[in-house]
Coordinates of C-alpha atoms in Angstrom, one line a residue:
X1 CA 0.0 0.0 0.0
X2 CA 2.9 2.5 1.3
X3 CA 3.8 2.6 -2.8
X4 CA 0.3 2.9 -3.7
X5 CA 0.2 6.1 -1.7
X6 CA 3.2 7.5 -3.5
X7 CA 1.9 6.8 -7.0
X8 CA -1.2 8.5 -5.9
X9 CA 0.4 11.6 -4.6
X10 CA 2.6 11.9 -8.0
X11 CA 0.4 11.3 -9.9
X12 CA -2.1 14.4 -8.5
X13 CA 0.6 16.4 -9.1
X14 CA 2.1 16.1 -5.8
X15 CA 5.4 16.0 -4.2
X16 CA 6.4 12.8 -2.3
X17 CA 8.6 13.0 1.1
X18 CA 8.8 9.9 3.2
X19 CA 9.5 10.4 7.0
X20 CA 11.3 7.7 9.4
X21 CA 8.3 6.0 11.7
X22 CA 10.9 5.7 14.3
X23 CA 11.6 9.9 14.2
X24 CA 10.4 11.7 17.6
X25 CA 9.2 15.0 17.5
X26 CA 12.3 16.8 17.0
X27 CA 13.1 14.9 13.9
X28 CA 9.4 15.3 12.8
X29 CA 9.7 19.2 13.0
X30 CA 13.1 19.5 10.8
X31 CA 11.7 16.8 8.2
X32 CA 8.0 19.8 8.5
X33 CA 10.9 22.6 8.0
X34 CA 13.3 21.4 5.5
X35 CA 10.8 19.8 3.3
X36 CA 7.8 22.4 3.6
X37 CA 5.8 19.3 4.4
X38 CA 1.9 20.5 3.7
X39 CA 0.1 17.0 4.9
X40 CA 0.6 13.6 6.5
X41 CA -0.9 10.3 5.7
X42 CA 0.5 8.4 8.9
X43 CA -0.6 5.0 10.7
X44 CA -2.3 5.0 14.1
X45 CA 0.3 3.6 15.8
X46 CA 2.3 7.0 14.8
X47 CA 0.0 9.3 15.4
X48 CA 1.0 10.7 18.4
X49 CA 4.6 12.2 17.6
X50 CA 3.6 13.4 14.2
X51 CA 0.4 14.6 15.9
X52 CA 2.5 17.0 18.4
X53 CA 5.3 18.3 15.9
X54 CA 2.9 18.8 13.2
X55 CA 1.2 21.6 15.5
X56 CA 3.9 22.6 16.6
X57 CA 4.9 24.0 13.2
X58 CA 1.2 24.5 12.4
X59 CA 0.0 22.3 10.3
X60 CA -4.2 21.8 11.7
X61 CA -5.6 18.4 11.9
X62 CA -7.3 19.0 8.7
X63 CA -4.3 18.2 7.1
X64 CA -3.7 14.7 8.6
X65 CA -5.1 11.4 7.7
X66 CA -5.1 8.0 8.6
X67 CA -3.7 4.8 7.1
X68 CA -5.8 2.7 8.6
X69 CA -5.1 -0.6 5.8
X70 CA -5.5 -3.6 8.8
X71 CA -7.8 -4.9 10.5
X72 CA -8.2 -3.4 14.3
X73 CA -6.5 0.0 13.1
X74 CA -9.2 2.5 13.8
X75 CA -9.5 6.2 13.1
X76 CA -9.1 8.3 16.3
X77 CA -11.6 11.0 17.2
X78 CA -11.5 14.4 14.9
X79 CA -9.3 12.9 12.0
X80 CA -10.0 11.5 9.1
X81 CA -9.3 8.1 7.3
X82 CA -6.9 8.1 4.0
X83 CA -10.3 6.4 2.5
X84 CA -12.2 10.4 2.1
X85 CA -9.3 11.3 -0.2
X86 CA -10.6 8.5 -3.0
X87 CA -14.0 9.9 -2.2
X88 CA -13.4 13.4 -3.6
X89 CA -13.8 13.0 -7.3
X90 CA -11.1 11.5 -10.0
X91 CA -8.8 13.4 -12.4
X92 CA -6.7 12.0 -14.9
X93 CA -2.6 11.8 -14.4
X94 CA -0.8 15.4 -14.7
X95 CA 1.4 14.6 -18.0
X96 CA 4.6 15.6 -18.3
X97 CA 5.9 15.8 -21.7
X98 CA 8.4 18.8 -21.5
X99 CA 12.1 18.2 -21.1
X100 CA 12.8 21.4 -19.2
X101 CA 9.6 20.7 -17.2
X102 CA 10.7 17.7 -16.9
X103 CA 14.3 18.3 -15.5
X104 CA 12.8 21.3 -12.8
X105 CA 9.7 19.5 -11.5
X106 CA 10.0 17.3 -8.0
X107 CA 9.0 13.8 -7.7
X108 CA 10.4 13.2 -4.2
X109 CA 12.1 15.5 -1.5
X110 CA 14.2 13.1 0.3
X111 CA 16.0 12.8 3.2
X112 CA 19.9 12.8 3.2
X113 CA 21.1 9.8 5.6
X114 CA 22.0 12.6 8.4
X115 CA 25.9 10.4 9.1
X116 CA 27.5 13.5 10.1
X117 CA 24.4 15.9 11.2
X118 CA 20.9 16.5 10.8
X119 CA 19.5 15.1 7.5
X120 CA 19.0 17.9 4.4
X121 CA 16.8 17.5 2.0
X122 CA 17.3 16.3 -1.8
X123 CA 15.0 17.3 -4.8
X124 CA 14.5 14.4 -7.1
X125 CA 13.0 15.2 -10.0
X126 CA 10.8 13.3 -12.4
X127 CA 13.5 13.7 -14.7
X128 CA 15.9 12.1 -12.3
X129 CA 13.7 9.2 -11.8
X130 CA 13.3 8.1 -15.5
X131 CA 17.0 8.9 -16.5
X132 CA 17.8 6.3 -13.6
X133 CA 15.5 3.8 -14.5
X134 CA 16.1 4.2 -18.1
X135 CA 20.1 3.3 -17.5
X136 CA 20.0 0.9 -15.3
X137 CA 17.0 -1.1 -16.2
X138 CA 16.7 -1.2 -19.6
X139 CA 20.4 -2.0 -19.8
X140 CA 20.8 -4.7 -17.1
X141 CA 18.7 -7.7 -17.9
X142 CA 19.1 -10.7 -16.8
X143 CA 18.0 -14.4 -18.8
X144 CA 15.6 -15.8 -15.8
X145 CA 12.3 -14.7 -14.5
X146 CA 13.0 -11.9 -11.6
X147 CA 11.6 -12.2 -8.2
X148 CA 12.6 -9.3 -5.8
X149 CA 12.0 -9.4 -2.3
X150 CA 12.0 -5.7 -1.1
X151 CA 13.3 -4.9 2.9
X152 CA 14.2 -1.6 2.7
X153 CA 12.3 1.6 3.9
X154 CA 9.6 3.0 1.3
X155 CA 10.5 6.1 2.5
X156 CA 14.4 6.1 1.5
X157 CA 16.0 6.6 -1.7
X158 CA 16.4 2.7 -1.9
X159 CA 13.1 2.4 -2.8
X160 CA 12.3 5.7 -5.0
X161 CA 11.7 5.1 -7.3
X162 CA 13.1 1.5 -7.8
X163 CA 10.3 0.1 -5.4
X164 CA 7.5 2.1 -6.0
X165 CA 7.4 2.9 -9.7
X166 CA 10.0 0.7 -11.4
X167 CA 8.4 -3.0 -11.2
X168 CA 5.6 -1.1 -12.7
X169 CA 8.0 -1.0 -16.0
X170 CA 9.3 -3.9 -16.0
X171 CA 7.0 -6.3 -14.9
X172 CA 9.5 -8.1 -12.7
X173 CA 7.6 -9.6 -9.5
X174 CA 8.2 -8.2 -6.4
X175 CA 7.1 -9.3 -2.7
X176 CA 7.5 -6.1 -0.3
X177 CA 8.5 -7.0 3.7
X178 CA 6.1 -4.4 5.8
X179 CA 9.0 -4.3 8.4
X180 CA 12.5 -6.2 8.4
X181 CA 12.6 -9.6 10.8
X182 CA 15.3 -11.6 9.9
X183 CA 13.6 -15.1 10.3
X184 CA 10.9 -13.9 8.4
X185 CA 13.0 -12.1 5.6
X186 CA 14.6 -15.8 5.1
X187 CA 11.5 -17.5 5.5
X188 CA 10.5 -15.3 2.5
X189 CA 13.4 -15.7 0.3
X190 CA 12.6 -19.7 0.7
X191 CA 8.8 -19.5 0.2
X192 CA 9.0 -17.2 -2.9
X193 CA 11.9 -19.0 -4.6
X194 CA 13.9 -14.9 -4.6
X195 CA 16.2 -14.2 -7.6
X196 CA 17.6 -10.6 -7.1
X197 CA 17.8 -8.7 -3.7
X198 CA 19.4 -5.5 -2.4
X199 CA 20.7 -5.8 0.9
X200 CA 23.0 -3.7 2.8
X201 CA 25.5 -5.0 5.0
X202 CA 24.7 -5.2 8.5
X203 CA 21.7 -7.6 6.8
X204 CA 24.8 -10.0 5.5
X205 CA 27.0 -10.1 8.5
X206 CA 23.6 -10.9 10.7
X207 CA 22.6 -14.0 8.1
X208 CA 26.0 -14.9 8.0
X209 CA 26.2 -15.0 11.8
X210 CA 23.2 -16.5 12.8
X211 CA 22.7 -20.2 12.7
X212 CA 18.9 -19.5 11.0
X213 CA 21.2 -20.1 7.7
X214 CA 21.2 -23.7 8.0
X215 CA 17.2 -23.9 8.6
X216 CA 16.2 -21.6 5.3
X217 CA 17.3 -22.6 2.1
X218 CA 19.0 -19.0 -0.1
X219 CA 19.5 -21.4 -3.5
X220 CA 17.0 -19.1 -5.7
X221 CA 19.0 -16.3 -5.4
X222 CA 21.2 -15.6 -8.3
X223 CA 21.5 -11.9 -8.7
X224 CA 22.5 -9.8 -4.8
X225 CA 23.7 -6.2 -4.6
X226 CA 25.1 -4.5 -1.2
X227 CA 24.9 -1.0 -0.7
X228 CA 25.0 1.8 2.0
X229 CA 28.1 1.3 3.3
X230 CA 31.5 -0.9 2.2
X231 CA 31.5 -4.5 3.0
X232 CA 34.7 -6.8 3.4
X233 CA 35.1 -9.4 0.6
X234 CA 35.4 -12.1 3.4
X235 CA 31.7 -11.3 4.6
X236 CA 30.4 -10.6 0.8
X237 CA 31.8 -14.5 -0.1
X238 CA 30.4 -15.6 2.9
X239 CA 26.8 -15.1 1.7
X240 CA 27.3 -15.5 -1.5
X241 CA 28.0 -19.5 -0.9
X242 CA 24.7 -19.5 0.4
X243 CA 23.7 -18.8 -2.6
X244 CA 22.7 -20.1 -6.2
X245 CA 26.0 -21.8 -7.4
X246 CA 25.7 -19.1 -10.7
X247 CA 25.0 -16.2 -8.5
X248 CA 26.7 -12.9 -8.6
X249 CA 26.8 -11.0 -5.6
X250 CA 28.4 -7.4 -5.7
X251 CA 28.8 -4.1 -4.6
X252 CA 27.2 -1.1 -6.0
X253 CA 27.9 3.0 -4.7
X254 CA 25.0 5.4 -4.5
X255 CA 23.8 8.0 -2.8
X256 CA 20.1 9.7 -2.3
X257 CA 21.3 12.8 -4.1
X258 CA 22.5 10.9 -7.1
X259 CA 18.7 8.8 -7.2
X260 CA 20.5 5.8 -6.0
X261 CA 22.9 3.7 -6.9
X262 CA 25.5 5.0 -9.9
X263 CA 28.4 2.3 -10.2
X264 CA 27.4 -1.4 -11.1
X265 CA 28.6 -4.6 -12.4
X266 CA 26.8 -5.6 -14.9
X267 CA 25.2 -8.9 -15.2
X268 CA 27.0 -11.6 -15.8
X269 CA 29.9 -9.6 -14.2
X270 CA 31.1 -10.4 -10.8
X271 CA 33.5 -9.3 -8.4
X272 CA 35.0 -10.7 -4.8
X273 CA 37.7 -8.0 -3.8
X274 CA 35.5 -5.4 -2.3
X275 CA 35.1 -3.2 -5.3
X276 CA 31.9 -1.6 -5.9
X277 CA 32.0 -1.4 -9.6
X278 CA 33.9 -1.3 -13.1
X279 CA 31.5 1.1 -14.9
X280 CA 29.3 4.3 -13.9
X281 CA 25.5 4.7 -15.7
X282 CA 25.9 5.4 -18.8
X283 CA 25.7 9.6 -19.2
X284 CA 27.5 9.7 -16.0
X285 CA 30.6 11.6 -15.3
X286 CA 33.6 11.3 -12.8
X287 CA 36.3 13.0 -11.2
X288 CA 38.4 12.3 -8.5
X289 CA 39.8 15.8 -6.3
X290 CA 41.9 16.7 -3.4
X291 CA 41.2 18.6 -0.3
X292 CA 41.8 22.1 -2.2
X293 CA 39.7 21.1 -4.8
X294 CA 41.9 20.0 -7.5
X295 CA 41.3 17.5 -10.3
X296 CA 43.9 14.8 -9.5
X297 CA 41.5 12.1 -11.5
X298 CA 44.3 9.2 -12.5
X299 CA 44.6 5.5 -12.1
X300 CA 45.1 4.3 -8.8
X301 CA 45.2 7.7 -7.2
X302 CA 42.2 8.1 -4.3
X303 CA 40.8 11.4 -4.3
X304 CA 37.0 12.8 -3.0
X305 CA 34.5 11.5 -6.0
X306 CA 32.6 14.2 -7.9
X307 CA 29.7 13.3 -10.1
X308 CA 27.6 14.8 -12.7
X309 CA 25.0 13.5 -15.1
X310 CA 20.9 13.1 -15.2
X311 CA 20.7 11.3 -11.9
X312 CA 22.0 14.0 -10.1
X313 CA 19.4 15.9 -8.1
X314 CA 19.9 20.1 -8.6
X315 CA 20.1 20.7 -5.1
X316 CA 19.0 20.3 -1.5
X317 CA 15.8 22.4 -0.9
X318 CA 15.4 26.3 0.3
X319 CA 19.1 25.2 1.0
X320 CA 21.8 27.4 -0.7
X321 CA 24.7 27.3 1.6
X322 CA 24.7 23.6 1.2
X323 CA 24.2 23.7 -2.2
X324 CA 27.1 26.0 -2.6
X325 CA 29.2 23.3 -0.4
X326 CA 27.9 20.9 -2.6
X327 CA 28.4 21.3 -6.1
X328 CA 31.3 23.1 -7.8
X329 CA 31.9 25.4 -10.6
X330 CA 31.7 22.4 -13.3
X331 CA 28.2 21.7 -11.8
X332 CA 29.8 18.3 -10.3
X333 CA 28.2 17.1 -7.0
X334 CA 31.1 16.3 -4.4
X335 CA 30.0 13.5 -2.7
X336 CA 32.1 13.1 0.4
X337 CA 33.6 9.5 -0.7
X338 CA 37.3 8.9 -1.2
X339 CA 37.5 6.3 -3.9
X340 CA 40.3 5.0 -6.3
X341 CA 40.4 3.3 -9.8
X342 CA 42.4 0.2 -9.7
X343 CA 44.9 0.9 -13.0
X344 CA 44.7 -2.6 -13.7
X345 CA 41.2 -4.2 -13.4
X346 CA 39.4 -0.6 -13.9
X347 CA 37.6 -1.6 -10.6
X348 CA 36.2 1.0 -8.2
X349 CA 36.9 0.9 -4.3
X350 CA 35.4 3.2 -1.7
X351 CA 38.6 4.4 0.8
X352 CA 36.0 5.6 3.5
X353 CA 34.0 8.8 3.9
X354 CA 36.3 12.3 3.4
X355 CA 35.1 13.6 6.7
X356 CA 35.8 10.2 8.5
X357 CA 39.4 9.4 7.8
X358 CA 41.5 9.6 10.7
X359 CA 44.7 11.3 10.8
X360 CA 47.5 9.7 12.5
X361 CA 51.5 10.6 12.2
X362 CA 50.7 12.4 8.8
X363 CA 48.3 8.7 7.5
X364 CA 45.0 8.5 6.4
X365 CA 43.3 6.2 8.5
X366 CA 40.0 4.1 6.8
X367 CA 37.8 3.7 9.8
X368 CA 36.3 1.0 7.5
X369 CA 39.3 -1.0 7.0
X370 CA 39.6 -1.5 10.6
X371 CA 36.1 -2.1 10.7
X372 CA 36.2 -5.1 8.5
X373 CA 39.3 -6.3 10.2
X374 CA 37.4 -6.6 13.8
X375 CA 34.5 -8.3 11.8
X376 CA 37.3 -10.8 11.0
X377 CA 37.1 -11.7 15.0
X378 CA 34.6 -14.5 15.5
X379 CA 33.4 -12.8 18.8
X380 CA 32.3 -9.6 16.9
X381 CA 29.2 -9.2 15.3
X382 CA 29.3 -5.6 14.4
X383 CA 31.5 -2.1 15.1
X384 CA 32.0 0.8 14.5
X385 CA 35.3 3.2 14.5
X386 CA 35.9 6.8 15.1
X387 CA 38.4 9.4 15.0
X388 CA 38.9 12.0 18.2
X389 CA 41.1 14.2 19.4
X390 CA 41.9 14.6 23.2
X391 CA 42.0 17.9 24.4
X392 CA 44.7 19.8 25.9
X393 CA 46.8 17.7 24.4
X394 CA 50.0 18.3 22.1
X395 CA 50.0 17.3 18.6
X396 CA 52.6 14.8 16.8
X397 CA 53.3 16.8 13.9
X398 CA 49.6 17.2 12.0
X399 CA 46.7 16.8 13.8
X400 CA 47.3 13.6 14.7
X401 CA 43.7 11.3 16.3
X402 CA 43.1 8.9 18.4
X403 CA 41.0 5.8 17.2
X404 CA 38.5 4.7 19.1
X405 CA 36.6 1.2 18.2
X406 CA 32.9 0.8 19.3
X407 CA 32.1 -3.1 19.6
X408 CA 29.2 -5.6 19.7
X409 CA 30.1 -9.4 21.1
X410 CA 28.7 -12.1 19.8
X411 CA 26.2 -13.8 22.8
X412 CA 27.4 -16.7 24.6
X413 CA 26.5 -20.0 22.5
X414 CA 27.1 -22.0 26.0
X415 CA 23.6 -22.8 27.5
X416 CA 22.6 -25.0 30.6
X417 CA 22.5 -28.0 28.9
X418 CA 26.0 -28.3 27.8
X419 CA 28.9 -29.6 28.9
X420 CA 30.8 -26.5 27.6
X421 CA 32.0 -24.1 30.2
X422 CA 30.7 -20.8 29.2
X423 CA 33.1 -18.4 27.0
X424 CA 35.1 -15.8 29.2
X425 CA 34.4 -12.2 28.4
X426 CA 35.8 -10.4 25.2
X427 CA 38.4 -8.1 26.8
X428 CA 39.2 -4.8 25.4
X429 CA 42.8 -6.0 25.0
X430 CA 42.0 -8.6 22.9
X431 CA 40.5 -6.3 20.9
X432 CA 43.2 -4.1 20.5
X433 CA 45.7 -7.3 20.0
X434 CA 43.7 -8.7 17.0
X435 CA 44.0 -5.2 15.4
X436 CA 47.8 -5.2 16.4
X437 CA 48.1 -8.6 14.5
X438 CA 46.3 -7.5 11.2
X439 CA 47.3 -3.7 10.7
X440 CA 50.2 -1.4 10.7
X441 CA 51.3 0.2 14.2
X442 CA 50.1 3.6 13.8
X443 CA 46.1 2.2 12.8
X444 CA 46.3 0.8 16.8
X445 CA 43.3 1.3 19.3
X446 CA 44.7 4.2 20.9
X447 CA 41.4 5.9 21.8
X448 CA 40.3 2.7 23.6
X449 CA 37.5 0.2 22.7
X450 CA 34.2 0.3 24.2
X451 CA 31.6 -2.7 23.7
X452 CA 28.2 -1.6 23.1
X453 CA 24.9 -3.1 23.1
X454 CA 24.0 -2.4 19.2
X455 CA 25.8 0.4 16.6
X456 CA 23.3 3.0 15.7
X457 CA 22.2 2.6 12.0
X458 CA 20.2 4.8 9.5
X459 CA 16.8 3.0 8.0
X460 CA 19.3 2.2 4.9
X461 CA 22.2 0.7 6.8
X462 CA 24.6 3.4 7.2
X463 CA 26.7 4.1 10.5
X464 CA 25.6 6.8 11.9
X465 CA 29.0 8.3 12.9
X466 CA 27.7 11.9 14.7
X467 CA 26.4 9.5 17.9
X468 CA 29.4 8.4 18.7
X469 CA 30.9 12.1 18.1
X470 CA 28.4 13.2 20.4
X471 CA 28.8 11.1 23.1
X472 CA 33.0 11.7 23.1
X473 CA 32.0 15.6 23.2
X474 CA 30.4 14.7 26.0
X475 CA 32.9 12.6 27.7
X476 CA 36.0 15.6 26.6
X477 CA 33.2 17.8 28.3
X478 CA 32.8 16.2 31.5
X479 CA 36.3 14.9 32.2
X480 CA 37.2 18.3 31.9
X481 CA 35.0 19.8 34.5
X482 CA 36.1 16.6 36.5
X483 CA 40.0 17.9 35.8
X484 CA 39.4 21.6 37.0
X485 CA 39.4 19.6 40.5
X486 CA 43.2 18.4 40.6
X487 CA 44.9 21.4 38.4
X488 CA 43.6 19.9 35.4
X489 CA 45.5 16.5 35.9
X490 CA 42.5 14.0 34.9
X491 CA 42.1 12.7 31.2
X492 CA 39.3 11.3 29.5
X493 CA 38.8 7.8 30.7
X494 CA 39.6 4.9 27.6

């Protein structure tokens, strides 16, 4: 139903912009403010957050109705069901069959994924949308009979318009998961006989992990693509021998302000080094810069990706200071990715995220290649690493950072009806030793490792990096009001 609502809304002529069901009220408010949100169609169980910010910024309760799609989900008192807008007369679709009107009207504002701060949001236009079905679709068929199974949020660039409009195209079949559960999600792949999925990568390392793999059969799938974030070859192998025998599992690089994913193989293509593609859409242009903005595009040289072409969106809405951040002269969109050309394959590989890198004694430090190093450790089941400086603290040369690693253990497999004694704790110097064994010196835990119930995620996958920057402001915070006790003497504990 969820894309039934956004073809509706398009095709009145209106402008679709998806909001998190997990967002408070703060988060409601900036998605009312950034997006100039004019009405909400929103479940019950939602209500009440969206209910408070909503009047908060003004919107009356006129403007608000209820999906009420399932059985026991009634309307509460003074609103209206989603049902009164198919009672108010029909029109036909508003037809669009000027380029220029094309290219400046809005399908979608999206939300960016909000890594490094609060979310801003993108303008895809209709124009976007075709143009990115048009090059990947109708260039990358495959010889079987596709069956998707769709997890991802209907709200996120994953799923607009690839979801909600693009199956429409192509006739492929496609089964769509109302909420992720991992037993049911495999269930699902079994029951339907699944050919192609997207998946993102904390999805693969949780299959992989969890002993639900032996009781599901994955054999139907022949066609997987991992997004969102990098994942190590190790883990991408791992899954993909759960697989058909003929399936191709690979990497792909995208963003919601290039209409999703840009860099492919295509089918029969396959890859198991990491990379996340040998060829851009076609239209599409590349170049690599450094920090001062220079083209330094070459073979095997990494440098901040820049991207232009008919999938890139024209800007972030009633937004010009980050649109002047964003795009340079040349009209290129910077995307905040260090990547690299392999001279010799033509493969593309994601280094890690420009503002992530780490600087230690003059190095670049990939928080993601440490991260797929501790995913190596058969106690870990996820992480997460950051960069921090201490402060008050002299620097070794340029601005060198310590590197913190945030970590999730595996629960203990020992139960009360084994023989097995049960698995001592994961220490933190363990930790730090297995990093010591795999890595150069100057990549060492030196900001400490802290274990952590669960790594905070965006809906699509993606680290969400600013938490843990938050919570270390906090700590620099408080351990210096704790120093101003003893002359200053204490340090942040690690």
């Amino acid at each position: 139903m969820y894309s039934m609502l956004f073809l509706g809304g398009v095709a009145a002529g209106g402008i679709f912009s998806g909001t998190n069901p997990a967002y408070q009220v703060y988060e409601i408010r900036h998605h009312i403010r950034m997006a100039q949100v004019k009405m909400f169609i929103v479940e019950p169980e939602v209500l009440g957050p969206v209910l408070e910010a909503a009047e908060l910024e003004g919107l009356t309760r006129d403007k608000i109705f209820i999906f009420n799609t399932r059985p026991q989900q009634d309307v509460p008192e003074g609103f209206r069901s989603w049902e009164w807008l198919l009672s108010q007369g029909e029109e036909d679709w508003v037809r669009i069959t000027d380029l220029e009107e094309l290219q400046r009207t809005e399908v979608a504002r999206l939300n960016t994924s909000g890594t490094t701060g609060l979310p801003k949001t993108a303008m895809q236009s209709h124009y976007n949308a075709t143009s990115w079905h048009t090059m990947l679709h109708d260039i990358a068929r495959v010889p079987w009979t596709v069956r998707n199974l769709y997890t991802l949020p209907g709200f996120h660039v994953a799923t607009v318009p690839l979801v909600h409009a693009c199956p429409l195209i192509t006739g492929d079949q496609c089964w769509i998961m109302r909420r992720f559960e991992l037993e049911g999600f495999l269930a699902a792949l079994e029951r339907h006989r699944i050919t192609n999925i997207g998946i993102v990568p904390p999805l693969v390392i949780a299959i992989i992990m969890s002993p639900l793999r032996h009781r599901y059969s994955l054999r139907s799938l022949r066609q997987v693509k991992s997004g969102a974030a990098p994942l190590d070859a190790a883990s991408q192998e791992k899954f993909r021998r759960l697989c058909s025998p003929d399936a191709t599992f690979t990497q792909v690089f995208g963003m919601t302000e290039t209409t999703g994913t840009i860099s492919h193989f295509y089918y029969p293509g396959t890859d198991d080094t990491g990379s996340v593609g040998s060829r851009f859409l076609p239209n599409t242009d590349v170049k690599l810069i450094d920090d001062k903005g220079n083209d330094i595009t070459a073979y095997d040289v990494p440098g901040e990706l820049c991207v232009r072409g008919p999938t890139v969106v024209r800007g972030y809405f009633n937004n010009p200071k980050a649109n002047a951040e964003a795009y340079d002269a040349e009209g290129y969109l910077k995307t905040g990715d260090v990547l690299y050309c392999d001279g010799k394959t033509k493969k593309w590989y994601i280094v890690d995220r420009k503002k992530e890198l780490i600087k230690v004694r003059g190095f670049q430090v990939s928080p993601s290649e440490l991260e797929g190093v501790l995913l190596m450790h058969p106690r870990i089941v996820d992480c997460a690493v950051v960069g921090f400086r201490r402060p008050g603290e002299p620097m070794h040369g340029v601005a060198d950072e310590l590197i913190r690693a945030y970590v999730v253990v595996r629960p203990s497999t020992s139960t009360s009806t084994t023989s097995s004694p049960p698995e001592p704790p994961l220490t933190a110097d363990q930790v730090k030793a297995h990093i010591r064994a795999h890595l150069a010196s100057y990549k060492a835990l030196t900001g400490g490792v802290v274990f952590v119930p669960e790594i905070p995620k965006s809906a699509s996958g993606k680290i969400l990096k600013r938490v843990f920057a938050e919570q270390i402001e906090r700590e620099m915070a408080s351990s210096k009001t704790e120093g101003q006790g003893d002359g200053g003497k204490q340090r942040a504990k690690l």
